[in-house]
mmCIF file of C-alpha atoms in Angstrom:
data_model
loop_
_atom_site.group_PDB
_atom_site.id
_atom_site.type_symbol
_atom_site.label_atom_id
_atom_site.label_comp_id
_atom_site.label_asym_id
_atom_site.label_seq_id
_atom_site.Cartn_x
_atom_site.Cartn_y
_atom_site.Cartn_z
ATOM 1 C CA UNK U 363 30.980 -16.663 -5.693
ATOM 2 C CA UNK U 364 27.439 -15.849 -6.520
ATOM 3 C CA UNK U 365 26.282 -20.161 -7.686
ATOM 4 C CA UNK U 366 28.605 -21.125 -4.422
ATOM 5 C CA UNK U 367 26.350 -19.295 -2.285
ATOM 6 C CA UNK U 368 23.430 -20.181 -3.882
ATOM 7 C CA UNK U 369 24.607 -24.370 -3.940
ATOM 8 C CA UNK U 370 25.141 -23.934 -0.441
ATOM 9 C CA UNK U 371 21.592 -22.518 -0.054
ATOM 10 C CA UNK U 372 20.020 -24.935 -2.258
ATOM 11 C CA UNK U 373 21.669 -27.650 -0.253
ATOM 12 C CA UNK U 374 20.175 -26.145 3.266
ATOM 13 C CA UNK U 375 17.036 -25.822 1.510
ATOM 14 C CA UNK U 376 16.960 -29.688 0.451
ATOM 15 C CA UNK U 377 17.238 -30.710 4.034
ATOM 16 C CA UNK U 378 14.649 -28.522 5.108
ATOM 17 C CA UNK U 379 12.417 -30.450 2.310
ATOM 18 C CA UNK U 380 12.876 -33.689 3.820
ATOM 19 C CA UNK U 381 10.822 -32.397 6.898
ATOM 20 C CA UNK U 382 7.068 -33.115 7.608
ATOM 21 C CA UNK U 383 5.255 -30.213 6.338
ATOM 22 C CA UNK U 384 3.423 -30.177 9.983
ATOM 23 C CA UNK U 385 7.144 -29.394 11.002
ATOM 24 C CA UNK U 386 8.032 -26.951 8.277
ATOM 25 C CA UNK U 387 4.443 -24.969 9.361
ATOM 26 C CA UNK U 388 6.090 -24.425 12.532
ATOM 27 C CA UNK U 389 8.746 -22.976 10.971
ATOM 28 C CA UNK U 390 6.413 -20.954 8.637
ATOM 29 C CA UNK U 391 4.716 -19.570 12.230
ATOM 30 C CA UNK U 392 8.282 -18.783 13.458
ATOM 31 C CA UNK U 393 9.556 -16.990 10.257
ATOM 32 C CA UNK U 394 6.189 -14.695 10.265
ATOM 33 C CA UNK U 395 7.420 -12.347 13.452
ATOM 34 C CA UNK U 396 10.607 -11.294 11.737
ATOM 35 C CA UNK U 397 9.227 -10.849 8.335
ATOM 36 C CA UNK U 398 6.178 -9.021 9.563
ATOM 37 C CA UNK U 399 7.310 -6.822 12.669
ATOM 38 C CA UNK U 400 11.060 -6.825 12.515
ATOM 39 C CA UNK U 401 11.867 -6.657 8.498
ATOM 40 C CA UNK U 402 8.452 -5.045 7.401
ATOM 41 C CA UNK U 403 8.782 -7.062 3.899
ATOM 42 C CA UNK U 404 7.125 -4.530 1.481
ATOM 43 C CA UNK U 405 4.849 -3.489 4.404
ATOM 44 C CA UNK U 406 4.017 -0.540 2.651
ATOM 45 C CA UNK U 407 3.799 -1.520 -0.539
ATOM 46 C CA UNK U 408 0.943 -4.157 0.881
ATOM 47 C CA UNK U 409 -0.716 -1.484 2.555
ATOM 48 C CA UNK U 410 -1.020 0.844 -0.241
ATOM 49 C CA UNK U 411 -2.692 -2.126 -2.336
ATOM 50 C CA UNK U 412 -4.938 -2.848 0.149
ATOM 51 C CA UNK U 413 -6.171 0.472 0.979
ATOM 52 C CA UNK U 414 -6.550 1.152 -3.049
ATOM 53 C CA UNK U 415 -8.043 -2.203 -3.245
ATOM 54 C CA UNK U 416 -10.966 -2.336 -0.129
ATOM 55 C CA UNK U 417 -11.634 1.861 0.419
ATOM 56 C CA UNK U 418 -14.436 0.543 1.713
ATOM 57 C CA UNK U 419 -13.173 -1.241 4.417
ATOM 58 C CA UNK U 420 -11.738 0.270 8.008
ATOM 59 C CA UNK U 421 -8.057 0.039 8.796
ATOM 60 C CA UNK U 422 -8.788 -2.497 11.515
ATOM 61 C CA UNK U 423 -10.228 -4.734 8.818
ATOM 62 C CA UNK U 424 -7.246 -3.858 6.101
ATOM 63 C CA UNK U 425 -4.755 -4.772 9.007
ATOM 64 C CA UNK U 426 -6.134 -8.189 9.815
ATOM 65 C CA UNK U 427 -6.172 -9.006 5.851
ATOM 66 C CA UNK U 428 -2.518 -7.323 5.751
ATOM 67 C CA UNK U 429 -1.888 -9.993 8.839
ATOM 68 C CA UNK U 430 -3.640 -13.093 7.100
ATOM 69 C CA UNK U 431 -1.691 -12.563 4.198
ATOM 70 C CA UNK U 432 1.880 -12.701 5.746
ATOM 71 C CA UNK U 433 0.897 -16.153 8.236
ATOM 72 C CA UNK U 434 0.003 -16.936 4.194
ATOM 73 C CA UNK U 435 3.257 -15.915 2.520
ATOM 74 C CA UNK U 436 5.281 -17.782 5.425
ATOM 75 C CA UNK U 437 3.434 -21.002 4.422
ATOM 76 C CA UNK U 438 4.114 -20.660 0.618
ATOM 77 C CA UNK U 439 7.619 -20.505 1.588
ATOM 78 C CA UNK U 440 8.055 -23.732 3.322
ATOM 79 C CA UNK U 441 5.320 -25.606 0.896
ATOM 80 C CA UNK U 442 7.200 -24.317 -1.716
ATOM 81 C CA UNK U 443 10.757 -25.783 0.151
ATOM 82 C CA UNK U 444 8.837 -29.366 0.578
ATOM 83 C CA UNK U 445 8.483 -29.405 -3.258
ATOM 84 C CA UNK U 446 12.117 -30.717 -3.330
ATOM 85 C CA UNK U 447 10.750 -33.716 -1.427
ATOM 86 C CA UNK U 448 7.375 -34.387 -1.636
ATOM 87 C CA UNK U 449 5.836 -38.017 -2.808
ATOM 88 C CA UNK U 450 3.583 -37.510 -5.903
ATOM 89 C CA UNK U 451 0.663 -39.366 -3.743
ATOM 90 C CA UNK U 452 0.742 -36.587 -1.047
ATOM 91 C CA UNK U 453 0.934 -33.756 -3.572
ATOM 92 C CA UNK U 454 -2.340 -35.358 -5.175
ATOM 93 C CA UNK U 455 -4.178 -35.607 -1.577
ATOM 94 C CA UNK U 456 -3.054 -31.771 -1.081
ATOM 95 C CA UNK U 457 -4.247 -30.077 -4.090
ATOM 96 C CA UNK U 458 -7.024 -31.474 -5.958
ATOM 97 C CA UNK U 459 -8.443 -30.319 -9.531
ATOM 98 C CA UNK U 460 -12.544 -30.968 -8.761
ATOM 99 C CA UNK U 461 -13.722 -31.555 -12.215
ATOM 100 C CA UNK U 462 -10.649 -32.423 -14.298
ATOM 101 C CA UNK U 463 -12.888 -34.385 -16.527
ATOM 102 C CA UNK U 464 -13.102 -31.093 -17.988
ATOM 103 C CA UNK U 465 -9.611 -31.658 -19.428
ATOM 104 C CA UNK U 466 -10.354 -34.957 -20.635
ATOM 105 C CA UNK U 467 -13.158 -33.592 -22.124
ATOM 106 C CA UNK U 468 -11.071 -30.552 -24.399
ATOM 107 C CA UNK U 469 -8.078 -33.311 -25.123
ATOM 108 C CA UNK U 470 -9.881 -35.359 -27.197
ATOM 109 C CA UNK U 471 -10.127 -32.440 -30.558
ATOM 110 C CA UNK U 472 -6.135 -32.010 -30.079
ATOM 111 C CA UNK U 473 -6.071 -28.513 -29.753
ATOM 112 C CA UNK U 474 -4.045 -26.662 -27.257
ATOM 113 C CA UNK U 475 -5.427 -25.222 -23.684
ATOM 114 C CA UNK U 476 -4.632 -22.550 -21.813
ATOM 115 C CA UNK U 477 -4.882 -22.092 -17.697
ATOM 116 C CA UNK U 478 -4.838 -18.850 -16.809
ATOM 117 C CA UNK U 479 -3.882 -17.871 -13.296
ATOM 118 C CA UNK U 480 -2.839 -15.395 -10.621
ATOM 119 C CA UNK U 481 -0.565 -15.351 -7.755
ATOM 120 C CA UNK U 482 -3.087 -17.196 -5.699
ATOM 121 C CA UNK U 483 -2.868 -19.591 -2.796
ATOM 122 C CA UNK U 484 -0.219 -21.786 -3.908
ATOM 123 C CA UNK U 485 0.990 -20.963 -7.842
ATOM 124 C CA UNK U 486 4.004 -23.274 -7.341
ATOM 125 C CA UNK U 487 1.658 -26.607 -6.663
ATOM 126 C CA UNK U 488 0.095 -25.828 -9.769
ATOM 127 C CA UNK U 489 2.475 -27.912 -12.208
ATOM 128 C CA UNK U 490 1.012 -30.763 -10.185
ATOM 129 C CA UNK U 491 -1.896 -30.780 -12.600
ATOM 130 C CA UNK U 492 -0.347 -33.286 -14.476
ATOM 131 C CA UNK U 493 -1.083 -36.008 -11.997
ATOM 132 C CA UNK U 494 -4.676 -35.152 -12.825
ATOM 133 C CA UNK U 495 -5.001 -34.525 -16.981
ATOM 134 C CA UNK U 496 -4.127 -36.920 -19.887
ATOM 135 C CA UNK U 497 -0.865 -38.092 -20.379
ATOM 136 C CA UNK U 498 -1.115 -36.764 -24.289
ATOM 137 C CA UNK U 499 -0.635 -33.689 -22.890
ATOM 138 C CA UNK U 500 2.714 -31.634 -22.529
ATOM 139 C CA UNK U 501 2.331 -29.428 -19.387
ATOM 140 C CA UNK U 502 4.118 -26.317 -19.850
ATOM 141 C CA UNK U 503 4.577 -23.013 -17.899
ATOM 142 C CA UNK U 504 5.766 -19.464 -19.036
ATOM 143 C CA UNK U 505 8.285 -18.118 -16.869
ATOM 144 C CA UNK U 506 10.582 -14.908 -16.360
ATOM 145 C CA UNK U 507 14.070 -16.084 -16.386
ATOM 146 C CA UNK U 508 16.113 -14.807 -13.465
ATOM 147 C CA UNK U 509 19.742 -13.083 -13.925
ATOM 148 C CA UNK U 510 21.120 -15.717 -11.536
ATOM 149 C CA UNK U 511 21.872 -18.571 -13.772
ATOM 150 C CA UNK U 512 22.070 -20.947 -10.679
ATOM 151 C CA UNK U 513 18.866 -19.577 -9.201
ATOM 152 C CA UNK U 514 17.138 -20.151 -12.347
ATOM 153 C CA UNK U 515 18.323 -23.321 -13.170
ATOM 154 C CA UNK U 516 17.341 -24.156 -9.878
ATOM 155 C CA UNK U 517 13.787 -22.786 -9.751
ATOM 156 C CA UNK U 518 12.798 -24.190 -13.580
ATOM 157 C CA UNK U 519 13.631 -27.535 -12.293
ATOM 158 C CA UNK U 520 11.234 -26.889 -9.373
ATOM 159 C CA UNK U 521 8.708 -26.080 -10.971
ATOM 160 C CA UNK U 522 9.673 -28.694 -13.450
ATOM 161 C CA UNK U 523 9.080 -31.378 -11.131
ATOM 162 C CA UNK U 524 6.099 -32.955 -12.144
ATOM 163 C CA UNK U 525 7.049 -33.395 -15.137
ATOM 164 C CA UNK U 526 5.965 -29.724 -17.054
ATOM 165 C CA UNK U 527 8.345 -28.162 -18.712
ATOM 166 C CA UNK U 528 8.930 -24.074 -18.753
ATOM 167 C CA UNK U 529 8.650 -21.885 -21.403
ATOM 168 C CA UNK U 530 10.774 -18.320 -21.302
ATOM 169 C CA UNK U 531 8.347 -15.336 -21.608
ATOM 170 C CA UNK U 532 9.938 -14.061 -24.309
ATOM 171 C CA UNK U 533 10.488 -17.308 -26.420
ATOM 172 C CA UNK U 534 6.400 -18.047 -25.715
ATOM 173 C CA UNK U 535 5.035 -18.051 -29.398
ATOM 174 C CA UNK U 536 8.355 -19.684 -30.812
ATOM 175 C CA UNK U 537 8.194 -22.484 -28.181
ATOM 176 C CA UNK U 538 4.483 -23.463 -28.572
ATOM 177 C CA UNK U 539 4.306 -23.557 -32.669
ATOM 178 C CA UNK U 540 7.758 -25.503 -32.532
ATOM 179 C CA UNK U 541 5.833 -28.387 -30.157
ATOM 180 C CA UNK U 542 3.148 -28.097 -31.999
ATOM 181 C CA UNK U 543 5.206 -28.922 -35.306
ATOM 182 C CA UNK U 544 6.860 -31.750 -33.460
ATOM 183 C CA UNK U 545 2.946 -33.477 -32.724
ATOM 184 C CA UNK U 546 2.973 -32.185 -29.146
ATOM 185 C CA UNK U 547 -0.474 -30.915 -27.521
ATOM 186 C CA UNK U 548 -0.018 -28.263 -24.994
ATOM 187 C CA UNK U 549 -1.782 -27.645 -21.793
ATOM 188 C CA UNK U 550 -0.228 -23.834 -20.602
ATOM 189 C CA UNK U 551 -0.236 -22.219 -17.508
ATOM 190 C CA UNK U 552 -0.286 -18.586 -17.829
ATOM 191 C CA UNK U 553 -0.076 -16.318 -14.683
ATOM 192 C CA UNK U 554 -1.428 -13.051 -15.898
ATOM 193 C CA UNK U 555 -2.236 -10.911 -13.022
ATOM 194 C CA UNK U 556 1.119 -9.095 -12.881
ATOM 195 C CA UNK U 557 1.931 -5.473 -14.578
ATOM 196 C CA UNK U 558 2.765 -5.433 -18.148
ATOM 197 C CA UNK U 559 6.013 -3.264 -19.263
ATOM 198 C CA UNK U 560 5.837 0.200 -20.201
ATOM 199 C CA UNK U 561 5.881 -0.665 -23.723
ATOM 200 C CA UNK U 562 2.915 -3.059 -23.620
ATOM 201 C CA UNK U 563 -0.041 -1.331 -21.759
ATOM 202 C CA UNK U 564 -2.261 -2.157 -25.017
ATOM 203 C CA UNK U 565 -5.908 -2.628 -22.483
ATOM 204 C CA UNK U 566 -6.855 -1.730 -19.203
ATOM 205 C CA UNK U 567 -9.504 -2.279 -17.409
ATOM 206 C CA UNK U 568 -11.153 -1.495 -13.681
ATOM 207 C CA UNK U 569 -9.703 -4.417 -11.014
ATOM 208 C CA UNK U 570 -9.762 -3.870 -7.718
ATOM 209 C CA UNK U 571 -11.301 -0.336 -7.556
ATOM 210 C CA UNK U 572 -8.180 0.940 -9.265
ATOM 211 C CA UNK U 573 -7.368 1.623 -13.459
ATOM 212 C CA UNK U 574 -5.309 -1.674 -14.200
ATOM 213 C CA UNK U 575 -3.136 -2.575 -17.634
ATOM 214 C CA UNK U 576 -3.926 -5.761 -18.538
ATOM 215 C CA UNK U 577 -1.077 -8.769 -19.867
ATOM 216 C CA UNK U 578 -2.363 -9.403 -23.176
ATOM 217 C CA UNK U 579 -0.292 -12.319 -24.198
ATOM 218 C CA UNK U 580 -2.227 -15.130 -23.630
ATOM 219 C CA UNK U 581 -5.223 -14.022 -25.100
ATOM 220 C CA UNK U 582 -3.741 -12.692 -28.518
ATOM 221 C CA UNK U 583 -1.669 -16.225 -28.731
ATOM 222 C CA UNK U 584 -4.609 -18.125 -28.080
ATOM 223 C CA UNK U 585 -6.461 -16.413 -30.650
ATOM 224 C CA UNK U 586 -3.857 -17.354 -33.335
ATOM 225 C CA UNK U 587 -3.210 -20.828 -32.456
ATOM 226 C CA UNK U 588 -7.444 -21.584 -31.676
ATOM 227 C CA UNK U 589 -6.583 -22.855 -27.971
ATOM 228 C CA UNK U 590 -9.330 -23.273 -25.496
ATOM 229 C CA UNK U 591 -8.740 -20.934 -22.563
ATOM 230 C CA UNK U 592 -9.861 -22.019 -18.902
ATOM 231 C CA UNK U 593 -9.800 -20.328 -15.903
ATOM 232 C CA UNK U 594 -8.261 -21.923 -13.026
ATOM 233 C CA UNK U 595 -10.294 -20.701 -9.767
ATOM 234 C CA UNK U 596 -7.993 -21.747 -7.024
ATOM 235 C CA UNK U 597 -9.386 -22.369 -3.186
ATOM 236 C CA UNK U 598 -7.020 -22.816 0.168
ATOM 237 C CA UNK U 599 -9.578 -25.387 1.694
ATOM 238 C CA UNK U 600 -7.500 -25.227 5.058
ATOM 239 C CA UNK U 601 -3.286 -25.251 5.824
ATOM 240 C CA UNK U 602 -1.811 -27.253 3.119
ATOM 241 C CA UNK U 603 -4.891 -28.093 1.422
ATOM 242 C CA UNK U 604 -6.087 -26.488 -1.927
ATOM 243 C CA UNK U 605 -8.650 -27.371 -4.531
ATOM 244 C CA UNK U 606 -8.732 -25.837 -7.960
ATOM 245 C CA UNK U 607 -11.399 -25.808 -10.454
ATOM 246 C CA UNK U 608 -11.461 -25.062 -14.299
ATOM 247 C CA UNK U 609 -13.925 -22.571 -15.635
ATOM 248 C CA UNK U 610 -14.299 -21.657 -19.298
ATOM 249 C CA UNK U 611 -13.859 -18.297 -20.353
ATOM 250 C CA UNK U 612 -13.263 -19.547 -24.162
ATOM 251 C CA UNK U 613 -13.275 -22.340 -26.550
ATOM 252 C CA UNK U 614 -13.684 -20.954 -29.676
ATOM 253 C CA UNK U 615 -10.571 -17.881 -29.263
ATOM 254 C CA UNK U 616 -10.305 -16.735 -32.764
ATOM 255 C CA UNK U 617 -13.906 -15.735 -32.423
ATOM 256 C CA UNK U 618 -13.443 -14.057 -29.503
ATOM 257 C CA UNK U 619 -13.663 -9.952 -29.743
ATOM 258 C CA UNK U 620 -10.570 -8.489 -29.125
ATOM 259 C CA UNK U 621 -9.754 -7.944 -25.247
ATOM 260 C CA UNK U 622 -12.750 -10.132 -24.456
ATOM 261 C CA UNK U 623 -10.659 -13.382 -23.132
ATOM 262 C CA UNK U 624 -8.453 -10.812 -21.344
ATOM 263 C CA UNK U 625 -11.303 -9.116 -19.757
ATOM 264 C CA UNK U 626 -12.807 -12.129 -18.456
ATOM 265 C CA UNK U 627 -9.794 -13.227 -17.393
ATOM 266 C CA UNK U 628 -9.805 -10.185 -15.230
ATOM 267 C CA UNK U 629 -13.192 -10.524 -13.513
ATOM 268 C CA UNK U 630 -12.870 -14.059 -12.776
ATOM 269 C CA UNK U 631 -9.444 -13.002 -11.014
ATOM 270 C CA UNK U 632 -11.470 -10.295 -9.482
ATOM 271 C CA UNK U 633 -14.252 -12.816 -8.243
ATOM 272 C CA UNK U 634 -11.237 -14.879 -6.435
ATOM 273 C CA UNK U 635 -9.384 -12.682 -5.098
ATOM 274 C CA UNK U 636 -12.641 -10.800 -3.035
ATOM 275 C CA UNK U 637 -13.723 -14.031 -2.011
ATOM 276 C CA UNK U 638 -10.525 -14.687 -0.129
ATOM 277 C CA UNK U 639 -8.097 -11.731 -0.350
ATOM 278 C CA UNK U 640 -5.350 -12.490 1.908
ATOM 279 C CA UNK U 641 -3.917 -15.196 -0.649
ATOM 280 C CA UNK U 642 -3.346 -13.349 -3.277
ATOM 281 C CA UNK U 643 0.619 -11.766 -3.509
ATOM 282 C CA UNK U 644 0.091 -8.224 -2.200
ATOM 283 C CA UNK U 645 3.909 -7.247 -2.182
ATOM 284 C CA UNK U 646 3.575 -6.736 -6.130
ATOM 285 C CA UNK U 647 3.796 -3.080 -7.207
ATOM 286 C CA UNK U 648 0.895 -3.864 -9.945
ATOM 287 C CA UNK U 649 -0.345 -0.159 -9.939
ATOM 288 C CA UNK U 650 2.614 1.208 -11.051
ATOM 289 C CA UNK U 651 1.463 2.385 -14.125
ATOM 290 C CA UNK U 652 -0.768 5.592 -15.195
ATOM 291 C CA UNK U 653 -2.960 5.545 -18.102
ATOM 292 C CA UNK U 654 -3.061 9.301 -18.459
ATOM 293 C CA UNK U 655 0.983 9.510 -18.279
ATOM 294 C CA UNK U 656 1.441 6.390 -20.579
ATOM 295 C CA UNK U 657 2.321 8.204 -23.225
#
């Protein structure tokens, strides 16, 4: 009964995509009154991040970020509907990588890289990227599989549309040194901002005013498979328009100190994140966690 539901939903969804976006933004402004002042989604959990996040701030100014970020959230909804039926020539003209040369640039030694990233603007118009890089390289994306076998098939081959491929969290390491043995070079998108589980808070670290355990995966991976790691810095230039830009934060991993790639992982995510707040995902409970209780 469950996959019947969700086919039927799937279905709806599809001939939602074949909309304009300009049409689907209306619909983005009309689902924000509901979600905001009738359902409250998360409302509090939002508000409790952004009040731990900005004490600085006054409640005025914490309610019009709080506001920004749901008109936000609606939008990532329906952008992430039209990627069911979107040309690859619009996609290109709506998120741009400014100095993918970069890529180019790492390619040619053959070693893996890694794009770290944070629920930011629009994660899910990321795997677009391979429009932009080498065609050498095997996109790939580490995901957390959902219990709904028909959801997840359905969402992996979203996010599998531009030709990436996904990677299971827990299969990460396995997956990447079995392409590698089969000659594959791997650029991989790792979104790192969320909370680790309670049996992997190995490094925290001050984000956001507040004590934060750090995801550690990426880093200790790239240190044993020598990947170049990148940060990618992600910018919502107006509606429906991003621009993302790779900065280094390592390309020599295995010297790397321990932590240090995770660290500056961190600030850069920081740095983003103040810039613009209202696009990052605030309905995460990423504080959930207490260093001195850990244990």
């Amino acid at each position: 009964m469950q996959s019947f539901l969700f086919n039927i939903l799937k279905y709806s969804l599809y001939l939602w995509a074949l909309l304009p976006l300009r049409v689907l933004y209306v619909l983005s402004d009309l689902l924000y009154f509901p979600l905001y002042y009738v359902m409250g989604y998360r409302k509090k959990v939002v508000r409790r991040n952004l009040k731990n996040s900005f004490p600085e701030k006054s409640e005025k100014e914490r309610r019009t970020i709080e506001k920004q970020f749901y008109h936000h959230f609606c939008d990532y909804v329906v952008e992430t509907i039209k990627l069911m039926h979107i040309s690859d020539r619009e996609m290109k003209r709506r998120f741009r990588f400014t100095n993918s040369e970069v890529i180019h640039e790492l390619a040619s030694d053959g070693k893996s890289i890694f794009l770290m990233m944070g629920h930011y603007c629009n994660w899910e118009w990321v795997p677009s990227i391979t429009r932009w890089v080498p065609d050498q390289l095997l996109m790939a994306q580490i995901y957390r599989p959902l219990s709904n076998k028909a959801a997840d098939k359905f969402f992996l081959k979203l996010r599998s549309r531009f030709g990436s491929v996904g990677i299971a969290k827990n299969d990460t390491l396995r997956d990447i040194i079995r392409y590698r043995k089969a000659g594959k070079q791997m650029m991989i998108g790792f979104i790192a901002d969320q909370t680790p589980s309670k049996n992997n808070l190995h490094y925290w670290t001050t984000f956001l005013n507040q004590d934060t355990p750090c995801l550690t995966g990426a880093e200790k991976i790239a240190r044993k498979i020598d990947a170049h790691v990148y940060f990618l810095d992600v910018q919502k230039v107006k509606r429906g328009y991003y621009e993302a830009t790779f900065r280094e934060i390592a390309v020599n991993s295995p010297e790397t100190a321990e932590f240090e790639i995770t660290e500056k992982y961190m600030r850069m995510m920081e740095e983003t994140i103040l810039r613009a707040p209202q696009y990052w995902l605030w309905t995460h409970k990423r504080w959930k966690h207490n260093r001195t209780t850990q244990n």
